[in-house]
C-alpha positions as protocol buffer text, in pm:
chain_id: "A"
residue {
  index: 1
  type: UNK
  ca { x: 12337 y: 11695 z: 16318 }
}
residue {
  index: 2
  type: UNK
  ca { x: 12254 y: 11371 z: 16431 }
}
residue {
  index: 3
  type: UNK
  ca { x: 12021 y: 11404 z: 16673 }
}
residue {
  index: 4
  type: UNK
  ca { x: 11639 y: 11608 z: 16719 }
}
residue {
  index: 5
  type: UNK
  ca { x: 11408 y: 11745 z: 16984 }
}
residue {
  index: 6
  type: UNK
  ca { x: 10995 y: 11725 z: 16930 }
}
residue {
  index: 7
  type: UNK
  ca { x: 10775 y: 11779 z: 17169 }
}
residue {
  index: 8
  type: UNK
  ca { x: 10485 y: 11632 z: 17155 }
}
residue {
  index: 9
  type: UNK
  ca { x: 10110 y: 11796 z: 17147 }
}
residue {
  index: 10
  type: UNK
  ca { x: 9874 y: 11569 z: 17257 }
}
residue {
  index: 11
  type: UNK
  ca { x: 9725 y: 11186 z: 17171 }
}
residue {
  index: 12
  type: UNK
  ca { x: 9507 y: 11006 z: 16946 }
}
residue {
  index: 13
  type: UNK
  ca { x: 9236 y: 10820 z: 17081 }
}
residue {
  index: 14
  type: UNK
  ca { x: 9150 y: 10512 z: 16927 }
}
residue {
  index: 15
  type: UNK
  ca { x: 8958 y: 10212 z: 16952 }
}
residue {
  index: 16
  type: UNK
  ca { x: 9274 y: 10036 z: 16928 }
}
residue {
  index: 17
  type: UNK
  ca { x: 9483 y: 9894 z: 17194 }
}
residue {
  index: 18
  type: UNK
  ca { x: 9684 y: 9646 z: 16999 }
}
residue {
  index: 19
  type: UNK
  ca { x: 9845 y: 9610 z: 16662 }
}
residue {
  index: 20
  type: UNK
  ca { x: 9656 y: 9322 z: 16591 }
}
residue {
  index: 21
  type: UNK
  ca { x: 9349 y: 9543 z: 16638 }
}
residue {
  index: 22
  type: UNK
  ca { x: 9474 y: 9796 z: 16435 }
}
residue {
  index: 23
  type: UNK
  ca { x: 9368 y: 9842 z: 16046 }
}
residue {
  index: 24
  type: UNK
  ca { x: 9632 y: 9827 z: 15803 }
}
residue {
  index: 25
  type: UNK
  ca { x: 9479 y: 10139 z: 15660 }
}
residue {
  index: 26
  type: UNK
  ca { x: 9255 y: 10442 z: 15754 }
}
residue {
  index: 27
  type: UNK
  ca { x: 8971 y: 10396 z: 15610 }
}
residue {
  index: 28
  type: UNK
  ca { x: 8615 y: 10582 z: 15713 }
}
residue {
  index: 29
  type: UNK
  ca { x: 8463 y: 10252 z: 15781 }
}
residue {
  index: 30
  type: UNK
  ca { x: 8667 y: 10250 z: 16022 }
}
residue {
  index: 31
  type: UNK
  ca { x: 8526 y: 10520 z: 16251 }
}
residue {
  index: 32
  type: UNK
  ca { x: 8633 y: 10814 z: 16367 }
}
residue {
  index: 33
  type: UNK
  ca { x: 8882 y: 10910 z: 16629 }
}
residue {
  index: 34
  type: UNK
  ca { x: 9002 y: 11181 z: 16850 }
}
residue {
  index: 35
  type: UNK
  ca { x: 9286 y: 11419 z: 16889 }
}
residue {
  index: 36
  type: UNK
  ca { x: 9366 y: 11569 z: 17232 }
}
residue {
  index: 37
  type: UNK
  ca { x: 9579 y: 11823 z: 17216 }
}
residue {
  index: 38
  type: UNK
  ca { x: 9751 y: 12000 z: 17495 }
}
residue {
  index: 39
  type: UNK
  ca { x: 9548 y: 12288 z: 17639 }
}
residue {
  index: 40
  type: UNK
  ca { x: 9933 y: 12527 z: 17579 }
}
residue {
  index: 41
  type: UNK
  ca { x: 9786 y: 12430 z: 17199 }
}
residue {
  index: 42
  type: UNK
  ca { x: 9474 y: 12635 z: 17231 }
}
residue {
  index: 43
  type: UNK
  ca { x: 9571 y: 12982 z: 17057 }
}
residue {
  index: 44
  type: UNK
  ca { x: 9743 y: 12742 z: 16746 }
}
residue {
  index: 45
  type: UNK
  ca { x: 9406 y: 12618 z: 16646 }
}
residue {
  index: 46
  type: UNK
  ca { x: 9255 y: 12947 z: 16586 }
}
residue {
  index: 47
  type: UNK
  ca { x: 9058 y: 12922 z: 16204 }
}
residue {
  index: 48
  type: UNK
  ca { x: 9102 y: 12508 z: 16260 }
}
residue {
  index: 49
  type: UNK
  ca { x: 8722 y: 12514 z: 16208 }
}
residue {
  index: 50
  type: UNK
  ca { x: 8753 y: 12652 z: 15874 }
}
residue {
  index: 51
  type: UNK
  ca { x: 8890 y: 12337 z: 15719 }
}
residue {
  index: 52
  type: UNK
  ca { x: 8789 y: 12057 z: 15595 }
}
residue {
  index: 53
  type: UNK
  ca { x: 9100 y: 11773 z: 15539 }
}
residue {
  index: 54
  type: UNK
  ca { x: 9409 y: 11840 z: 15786 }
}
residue {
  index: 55
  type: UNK
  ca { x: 9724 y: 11618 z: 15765 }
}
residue {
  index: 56
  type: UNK
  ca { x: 9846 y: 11434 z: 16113 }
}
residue {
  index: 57
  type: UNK
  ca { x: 10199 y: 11403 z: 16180 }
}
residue {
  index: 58
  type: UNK
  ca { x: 10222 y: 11168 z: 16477 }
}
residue {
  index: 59
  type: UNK
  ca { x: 10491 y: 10980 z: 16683 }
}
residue {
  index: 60
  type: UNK
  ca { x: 10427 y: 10580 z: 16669 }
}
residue {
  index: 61
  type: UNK
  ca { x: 10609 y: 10496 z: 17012 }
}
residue {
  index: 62
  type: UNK
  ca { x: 10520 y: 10204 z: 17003 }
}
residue {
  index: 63
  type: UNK
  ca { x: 10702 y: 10083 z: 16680 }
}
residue {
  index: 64
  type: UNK
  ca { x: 11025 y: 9835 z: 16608 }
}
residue {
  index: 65
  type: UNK
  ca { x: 11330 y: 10105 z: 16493 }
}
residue {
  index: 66
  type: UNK
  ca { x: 11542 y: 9834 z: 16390 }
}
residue {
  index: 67
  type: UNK
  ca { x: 11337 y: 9668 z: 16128 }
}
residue {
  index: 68
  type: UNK
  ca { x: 11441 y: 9815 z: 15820 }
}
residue {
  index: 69
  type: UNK
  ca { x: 11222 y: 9516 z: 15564 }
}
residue {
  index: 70
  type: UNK
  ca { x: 10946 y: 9389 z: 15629 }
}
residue {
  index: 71
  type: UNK
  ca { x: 10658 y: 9122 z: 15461 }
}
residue {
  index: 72
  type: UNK
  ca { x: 10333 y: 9371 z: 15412 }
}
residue {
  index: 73
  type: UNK
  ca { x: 9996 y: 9226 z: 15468 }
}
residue {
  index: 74
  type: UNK
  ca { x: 9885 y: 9250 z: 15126 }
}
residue {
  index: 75
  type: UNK
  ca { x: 10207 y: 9022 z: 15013 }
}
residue {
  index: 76
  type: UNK
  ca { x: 10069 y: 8739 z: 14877 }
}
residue {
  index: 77
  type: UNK
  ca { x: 10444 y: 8575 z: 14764 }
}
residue {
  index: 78
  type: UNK
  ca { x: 10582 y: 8657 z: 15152 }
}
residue {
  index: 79
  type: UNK
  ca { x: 10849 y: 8877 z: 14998 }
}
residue {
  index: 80
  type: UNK
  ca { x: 11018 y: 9168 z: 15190 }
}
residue {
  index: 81
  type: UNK
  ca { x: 10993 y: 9525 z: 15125 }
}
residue {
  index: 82
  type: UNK
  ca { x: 11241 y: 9788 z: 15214 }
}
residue {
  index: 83
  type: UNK
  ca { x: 10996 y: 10036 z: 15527 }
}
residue {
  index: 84
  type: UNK
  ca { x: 11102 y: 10329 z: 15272 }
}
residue {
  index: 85
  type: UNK
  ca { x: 10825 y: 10184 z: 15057 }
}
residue {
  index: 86
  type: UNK
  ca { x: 10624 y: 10107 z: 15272 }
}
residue {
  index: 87
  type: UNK
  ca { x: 10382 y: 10229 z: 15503 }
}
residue {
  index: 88
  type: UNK
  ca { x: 10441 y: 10004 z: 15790 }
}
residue {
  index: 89
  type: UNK
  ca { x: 10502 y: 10169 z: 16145 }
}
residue {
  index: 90
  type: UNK
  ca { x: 10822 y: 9975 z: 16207 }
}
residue {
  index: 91
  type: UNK
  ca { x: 11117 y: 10228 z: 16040 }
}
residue {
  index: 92
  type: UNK
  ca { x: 11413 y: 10389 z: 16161 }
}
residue {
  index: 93
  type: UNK
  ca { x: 11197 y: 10694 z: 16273 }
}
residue {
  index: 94
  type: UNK
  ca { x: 10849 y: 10592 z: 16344 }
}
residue {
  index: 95
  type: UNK
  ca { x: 10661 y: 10868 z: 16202 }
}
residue {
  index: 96
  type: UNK
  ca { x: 10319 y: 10880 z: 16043 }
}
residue {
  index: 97
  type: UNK
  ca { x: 10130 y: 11101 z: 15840 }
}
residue {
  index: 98
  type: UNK
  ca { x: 9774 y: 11046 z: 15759 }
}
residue {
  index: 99
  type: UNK
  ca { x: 9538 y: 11294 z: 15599 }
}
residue {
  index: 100
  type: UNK
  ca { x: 9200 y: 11282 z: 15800 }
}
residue {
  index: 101
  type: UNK
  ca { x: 8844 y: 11478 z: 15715 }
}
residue {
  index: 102
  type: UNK
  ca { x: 8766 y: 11712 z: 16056 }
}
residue {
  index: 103
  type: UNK
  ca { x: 8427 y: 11668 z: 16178 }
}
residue {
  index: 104
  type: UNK
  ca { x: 8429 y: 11888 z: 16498 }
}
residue {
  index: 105
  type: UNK
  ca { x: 8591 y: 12111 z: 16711 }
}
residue {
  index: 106
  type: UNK
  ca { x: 8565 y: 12058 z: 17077 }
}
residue {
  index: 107
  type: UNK
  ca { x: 8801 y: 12326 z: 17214 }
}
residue {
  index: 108
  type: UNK
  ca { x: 9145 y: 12154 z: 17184 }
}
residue {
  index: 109
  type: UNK
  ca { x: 8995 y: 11780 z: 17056 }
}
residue {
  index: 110
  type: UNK
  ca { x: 8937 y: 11741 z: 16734 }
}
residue {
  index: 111
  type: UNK
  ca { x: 8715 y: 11486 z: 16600 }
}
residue {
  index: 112
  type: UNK
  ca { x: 8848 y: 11325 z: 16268 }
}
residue {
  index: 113
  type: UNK
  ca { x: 8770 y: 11050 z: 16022 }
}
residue {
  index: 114
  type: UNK
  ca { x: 8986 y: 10711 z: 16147 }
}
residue {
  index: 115
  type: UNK
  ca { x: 9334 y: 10739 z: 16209 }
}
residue {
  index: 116
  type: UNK
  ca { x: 9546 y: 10350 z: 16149 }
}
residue {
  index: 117
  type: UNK
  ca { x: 9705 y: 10403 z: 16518 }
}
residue {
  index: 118
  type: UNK
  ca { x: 9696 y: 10270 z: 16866 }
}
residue {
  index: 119
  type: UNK
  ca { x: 9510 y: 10452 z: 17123 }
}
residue {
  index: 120
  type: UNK
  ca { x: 9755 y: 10700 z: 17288 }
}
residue {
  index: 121
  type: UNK
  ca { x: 9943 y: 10771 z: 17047 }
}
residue {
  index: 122
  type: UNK
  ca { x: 10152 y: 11104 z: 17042 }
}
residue {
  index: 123
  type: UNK
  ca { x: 10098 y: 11413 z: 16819 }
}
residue {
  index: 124
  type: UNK
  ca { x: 10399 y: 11576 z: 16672 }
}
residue {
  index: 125
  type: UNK
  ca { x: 10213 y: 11842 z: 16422 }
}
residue {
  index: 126
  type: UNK
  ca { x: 9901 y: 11923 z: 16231 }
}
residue {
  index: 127
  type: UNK
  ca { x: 9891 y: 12103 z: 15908 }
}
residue {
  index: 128
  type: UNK
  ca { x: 9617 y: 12208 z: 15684 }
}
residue {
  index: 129
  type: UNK
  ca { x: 9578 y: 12000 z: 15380 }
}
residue {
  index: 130
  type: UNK
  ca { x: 9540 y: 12195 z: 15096 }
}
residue {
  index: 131
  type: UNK
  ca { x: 9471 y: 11982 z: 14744 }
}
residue {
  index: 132
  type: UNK
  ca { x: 9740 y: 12131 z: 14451 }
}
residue {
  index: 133
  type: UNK
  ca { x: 9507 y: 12017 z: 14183 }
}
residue {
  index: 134
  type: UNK
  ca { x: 9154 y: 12223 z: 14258 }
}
């Protein structure tokens, strides 16, 4: 298979418009942000309210594919790093997770701890996140 269909379920809503605006990390100093989900996405948030960390999987459209090294921003020598070990949003397949804290519950937004992503931003999947060493 070479190829993949997602749909998309809604956008983040950031402060951030460019990626010079943009922190290199999510960070709560950093605010909070919003997910708008598509109302079809109602009935899938049923018990959303019941947790307290959720992991975003979202779709950053407006990344480079063809970079495949890059110079992060915490390089001090200017040497490149393969994207694979990296979290930069230029890769092959632009996709980001981020594990956020949910504040609220606004019938399909969801208000979350900052997200590192340009406003508008599309949604590809939200899972619970559920810590292995409790």
């Amino acid at each position: 298979m070479d190829a993949a269909t997602v749909n998309f379920i809604g956008k983040i809503r950031t402060p951030y418009k460019t990626t010079t605006d943009c922190p290199g990390q999510a960070r709560p100093e950093n605010g909070t942000a919003r997910i708008e989900l598509n109302e079809e996405m109602l009935p899938a948030l049923k018990g959303i309210e019941t947790k307290r960390h959720l992991q975003i999987l979202y779709w950053l459209d407006k990344a480079d594919r063809s970079i495949l090294q890059c110079v992060p921003r915490w390089a001090e020598n200017g040497e490149e790093y393969g994207v694979f070990s990296l979290r930069s949003p230029v890769r092959p397949n632009p996709i980001a997770l981020s594990t956020v804290k949910l504040l609220s519950v606004e019938g399909t937004v969801l208000i979350v701890s900052a997200l590192d992503c340009l406003d508008e931003t599309p949604v590809l999947d939200i899972k619970p996140y559920i810590d292995q060493l409790k």
